[in-house]
JSON list of C-alpha atoms in Angstrom, two decimals:
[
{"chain": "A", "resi": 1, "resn": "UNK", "atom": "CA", "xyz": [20.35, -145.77, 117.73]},
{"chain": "A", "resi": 2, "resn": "UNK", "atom": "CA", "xyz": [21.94, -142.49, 116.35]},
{"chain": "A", "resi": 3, "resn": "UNK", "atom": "CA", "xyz": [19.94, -139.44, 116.57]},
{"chain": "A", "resi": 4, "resn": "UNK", "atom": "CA", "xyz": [19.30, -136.98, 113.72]},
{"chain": "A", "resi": 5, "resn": "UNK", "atom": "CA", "xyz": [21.29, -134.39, 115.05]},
{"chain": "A", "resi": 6, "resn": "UNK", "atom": "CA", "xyz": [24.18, -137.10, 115.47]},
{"chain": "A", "resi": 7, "resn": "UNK", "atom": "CA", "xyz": [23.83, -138.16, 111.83]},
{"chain": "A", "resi": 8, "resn": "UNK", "atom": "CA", "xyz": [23.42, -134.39, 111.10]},
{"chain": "A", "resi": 9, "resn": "UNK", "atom": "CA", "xyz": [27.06, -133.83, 112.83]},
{"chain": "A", "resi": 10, "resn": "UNK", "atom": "CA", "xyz": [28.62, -136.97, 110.96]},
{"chain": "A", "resi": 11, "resn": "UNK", "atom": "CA", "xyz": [27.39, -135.21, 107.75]},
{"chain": "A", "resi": 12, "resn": "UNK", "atom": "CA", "xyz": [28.75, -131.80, 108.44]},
{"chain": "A", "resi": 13, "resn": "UNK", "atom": "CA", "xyz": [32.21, -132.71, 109.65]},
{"chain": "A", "resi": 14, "resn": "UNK", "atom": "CA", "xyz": [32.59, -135.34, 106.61]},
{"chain": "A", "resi": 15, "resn": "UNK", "atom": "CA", "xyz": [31.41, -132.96, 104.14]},
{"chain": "A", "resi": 16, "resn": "UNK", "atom": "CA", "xyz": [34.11, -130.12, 105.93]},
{"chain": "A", "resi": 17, "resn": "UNK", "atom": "CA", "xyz": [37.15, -132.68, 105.46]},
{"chain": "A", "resi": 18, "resn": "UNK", "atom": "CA", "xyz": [35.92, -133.63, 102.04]},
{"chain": "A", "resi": 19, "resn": "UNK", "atom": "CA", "xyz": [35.97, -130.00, 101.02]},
{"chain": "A", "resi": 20, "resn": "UNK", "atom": "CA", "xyz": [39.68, -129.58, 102.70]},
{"chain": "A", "resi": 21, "resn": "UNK", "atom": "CA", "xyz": [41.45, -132.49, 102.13]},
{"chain": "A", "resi": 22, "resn": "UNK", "atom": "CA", "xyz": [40.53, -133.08, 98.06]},
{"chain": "A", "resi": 23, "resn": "UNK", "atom": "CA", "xyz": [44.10, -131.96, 97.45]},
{"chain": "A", "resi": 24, "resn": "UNK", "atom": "CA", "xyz": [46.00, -133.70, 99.83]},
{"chain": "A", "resi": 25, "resn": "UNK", "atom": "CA", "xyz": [47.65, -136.88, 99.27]},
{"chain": "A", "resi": 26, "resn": "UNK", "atom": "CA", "xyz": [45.81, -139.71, 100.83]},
{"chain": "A", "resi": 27, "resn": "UNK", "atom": "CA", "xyz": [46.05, -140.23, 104.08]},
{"chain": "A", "resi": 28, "resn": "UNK", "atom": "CA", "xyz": [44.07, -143.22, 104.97]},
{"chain": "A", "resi": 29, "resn": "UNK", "atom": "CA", "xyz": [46.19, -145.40, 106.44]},
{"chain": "A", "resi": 30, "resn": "UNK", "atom": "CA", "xyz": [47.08, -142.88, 109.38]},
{"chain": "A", "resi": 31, "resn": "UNK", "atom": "CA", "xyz": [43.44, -142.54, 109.42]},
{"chain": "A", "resi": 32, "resn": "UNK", "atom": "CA", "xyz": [43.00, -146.34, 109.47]},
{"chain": "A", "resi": 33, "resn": "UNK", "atom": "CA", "xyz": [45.97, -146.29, 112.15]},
{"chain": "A", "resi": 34, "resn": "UNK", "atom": "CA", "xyz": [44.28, -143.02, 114.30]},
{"chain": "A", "resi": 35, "resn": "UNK", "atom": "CA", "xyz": [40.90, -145.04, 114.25]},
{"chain": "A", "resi": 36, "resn": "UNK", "atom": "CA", "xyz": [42.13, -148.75, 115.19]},
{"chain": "A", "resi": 37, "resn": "UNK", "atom": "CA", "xyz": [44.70, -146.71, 118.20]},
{"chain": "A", "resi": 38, "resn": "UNK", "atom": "CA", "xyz": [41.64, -145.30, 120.09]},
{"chain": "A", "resi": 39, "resn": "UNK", "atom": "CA", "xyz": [39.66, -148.01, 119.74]},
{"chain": "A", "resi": 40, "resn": "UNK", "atom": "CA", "xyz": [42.66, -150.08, 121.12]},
{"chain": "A", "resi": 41, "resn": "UNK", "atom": "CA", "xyz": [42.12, -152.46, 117.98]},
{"chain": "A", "resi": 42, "resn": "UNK", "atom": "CA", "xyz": [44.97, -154.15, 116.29]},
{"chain": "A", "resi": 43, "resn": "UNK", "atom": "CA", "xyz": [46.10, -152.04, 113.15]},
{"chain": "A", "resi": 44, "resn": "UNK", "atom": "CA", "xyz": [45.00, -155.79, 111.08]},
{"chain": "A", "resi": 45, "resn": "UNK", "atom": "CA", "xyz": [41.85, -156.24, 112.74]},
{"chain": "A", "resi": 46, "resn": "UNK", "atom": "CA", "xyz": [41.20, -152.37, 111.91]},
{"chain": "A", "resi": 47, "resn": "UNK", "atom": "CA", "xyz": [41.99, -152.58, 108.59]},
{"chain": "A", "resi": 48, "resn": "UNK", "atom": "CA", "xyz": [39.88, -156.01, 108.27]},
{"chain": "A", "resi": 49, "resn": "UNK", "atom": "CA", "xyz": [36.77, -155.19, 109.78]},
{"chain": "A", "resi": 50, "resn": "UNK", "atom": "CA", "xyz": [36.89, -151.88, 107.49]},
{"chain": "A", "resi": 51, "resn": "UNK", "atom": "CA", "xyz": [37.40, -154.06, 104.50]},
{"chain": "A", "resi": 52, "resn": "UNK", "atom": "CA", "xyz": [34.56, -156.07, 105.09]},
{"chain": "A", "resi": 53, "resn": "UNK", "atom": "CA", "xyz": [32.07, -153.58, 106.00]},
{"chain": "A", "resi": 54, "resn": "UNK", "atom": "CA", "xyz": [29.39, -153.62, 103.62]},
{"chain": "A", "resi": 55, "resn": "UNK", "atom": "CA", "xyz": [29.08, -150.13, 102.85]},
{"chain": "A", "resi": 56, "resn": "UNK", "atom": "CA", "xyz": [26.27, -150.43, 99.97]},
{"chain": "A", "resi": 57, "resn": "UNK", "atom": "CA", "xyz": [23.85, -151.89, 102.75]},
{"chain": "A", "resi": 58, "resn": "UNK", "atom": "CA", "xyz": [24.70, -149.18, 105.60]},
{"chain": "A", "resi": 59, "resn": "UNK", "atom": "CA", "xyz": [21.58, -147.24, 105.46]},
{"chain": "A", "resi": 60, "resn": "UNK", "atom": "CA", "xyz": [23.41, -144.45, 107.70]},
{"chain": "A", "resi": 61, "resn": "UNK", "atom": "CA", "xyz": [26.54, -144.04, 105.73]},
{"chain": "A", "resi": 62, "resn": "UNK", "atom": "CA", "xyz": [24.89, -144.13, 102.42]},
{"chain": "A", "resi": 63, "resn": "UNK", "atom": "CA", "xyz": [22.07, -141.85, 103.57]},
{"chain": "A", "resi": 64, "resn": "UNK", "atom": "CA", "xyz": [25.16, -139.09, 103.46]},
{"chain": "A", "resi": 65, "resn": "UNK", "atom": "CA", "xyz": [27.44, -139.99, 101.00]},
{"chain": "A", "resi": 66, "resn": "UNK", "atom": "CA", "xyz": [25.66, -138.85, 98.18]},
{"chain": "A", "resi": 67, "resn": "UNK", "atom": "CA", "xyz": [25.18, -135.71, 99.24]},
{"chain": "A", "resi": 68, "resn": "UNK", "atom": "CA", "xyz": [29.06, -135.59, 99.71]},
{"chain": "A", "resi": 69, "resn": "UNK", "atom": "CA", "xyz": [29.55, -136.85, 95.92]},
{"chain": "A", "resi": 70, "resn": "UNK", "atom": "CA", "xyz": [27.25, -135.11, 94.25]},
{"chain": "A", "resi": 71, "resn": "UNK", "atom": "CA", "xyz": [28.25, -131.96, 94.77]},
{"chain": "A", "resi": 72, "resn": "UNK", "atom": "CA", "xyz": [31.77, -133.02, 93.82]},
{"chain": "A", "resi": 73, "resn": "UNK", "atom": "CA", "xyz": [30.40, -134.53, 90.70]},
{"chain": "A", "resi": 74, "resn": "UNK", "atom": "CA", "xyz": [28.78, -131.11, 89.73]},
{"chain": "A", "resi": 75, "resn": "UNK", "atom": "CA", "xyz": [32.18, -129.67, 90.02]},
{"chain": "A", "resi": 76, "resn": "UNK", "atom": "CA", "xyz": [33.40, -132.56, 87.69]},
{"chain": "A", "resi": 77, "resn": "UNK", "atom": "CA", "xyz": [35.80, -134.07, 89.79]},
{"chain": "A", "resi": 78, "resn": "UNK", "atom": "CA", "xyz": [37.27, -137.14, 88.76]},
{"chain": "A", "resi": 79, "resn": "UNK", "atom": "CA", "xyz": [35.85, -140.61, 89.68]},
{"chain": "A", "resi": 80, "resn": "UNK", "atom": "CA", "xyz": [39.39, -141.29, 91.23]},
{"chain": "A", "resi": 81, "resn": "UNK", "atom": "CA", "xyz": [39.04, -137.88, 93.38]},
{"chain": "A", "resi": 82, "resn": "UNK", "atom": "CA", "xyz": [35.81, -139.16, 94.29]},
{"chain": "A", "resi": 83, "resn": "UNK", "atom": "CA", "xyz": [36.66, -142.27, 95.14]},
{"chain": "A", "resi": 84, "resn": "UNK", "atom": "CA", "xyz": [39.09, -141.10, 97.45]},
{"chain": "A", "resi": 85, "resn": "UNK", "atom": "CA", "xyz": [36.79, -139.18, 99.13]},
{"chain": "A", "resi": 86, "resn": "UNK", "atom": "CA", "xyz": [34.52, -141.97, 100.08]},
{"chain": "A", "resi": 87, "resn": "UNK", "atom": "CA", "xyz": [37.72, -143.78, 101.02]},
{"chain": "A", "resi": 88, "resn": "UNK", "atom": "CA", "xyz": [38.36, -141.16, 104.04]},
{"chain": "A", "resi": 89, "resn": "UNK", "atom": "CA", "xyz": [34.34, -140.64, 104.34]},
{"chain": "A", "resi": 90, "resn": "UNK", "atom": "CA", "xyz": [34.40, -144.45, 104.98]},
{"chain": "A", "resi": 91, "resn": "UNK", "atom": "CA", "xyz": [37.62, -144.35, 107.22]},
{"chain": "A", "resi": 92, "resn": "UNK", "atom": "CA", "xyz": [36.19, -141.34, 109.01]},
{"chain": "A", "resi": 93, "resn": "UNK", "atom": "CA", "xyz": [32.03, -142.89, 109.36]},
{"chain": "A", "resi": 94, "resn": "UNK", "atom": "CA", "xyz": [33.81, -146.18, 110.13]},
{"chain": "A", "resi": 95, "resn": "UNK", "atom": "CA", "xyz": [36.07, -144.62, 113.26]},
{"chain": "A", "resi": 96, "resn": "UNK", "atom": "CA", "xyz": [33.16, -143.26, 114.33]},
{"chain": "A", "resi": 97, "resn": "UNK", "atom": "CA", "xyz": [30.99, -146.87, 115.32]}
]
C-alpha cells in the first residue's frame, strides 16, 4: 500500500505537468508508449489495460484528480482542456502502478 507522502508526490508532480503542459499538443500516446517501454509491456497490452482501468472506482487516482480540475475549472478552462488533462493525469497515475 502507497504511503501518504507517496500519494502526496503523485499529486505534486501531476499537478506540475498539468500546469506546464495545458498548451501543448497532446502527447499521450508517447506517454502511453514511454509507460508500456519501461514496463517492458507490449504498446497493445499498454494501451488495453489503460483502457479498461476503471478510473471512477480508483479511490487513489480520484482522491487527486479533483484537486487537479478544480482549479482549472476556476480558471474556466474548457471541458476539452480538462479532459485532456485527466487523459495525461491518467497516462501519468497509470505508468506509475
Amino acid at each position: 500500500m502507497r504511503t501518504a507522502t507517496t500519494h502526496s508526490s503523485l499529486l505534486s508532480q501531476l499537478q506540475e505537468r498539468s500546469t506546464l503542459t495545458m498548451s501543448l499538443p497532446s502527447s499521450s500516446s508517447s506517454a502511453e508508449a514511454s509507460a508500456s517501454a519501461s514496463a517492458g509491456v507490449s504498446s497493445t497490452a499498454a494501451y488495453e489495460r489503460l483502457h479498461s482501468w476503471d478510473w471512477s472506482s480508483d479511490p487513489e487516482f480520484q482522491a487527486g484528480i479533483d484537486s487537479i480540475t478544480t482549479p482549472l475549472r476556476n480558471a474556466g478552462r474548457s471541458e476539452v482542456q480538462i479532459g485532456e488533462v485527466v487523459k495525461r493525469a491518467q497516462v501519468f497515475y497509470f505508468s506509475q502502478q
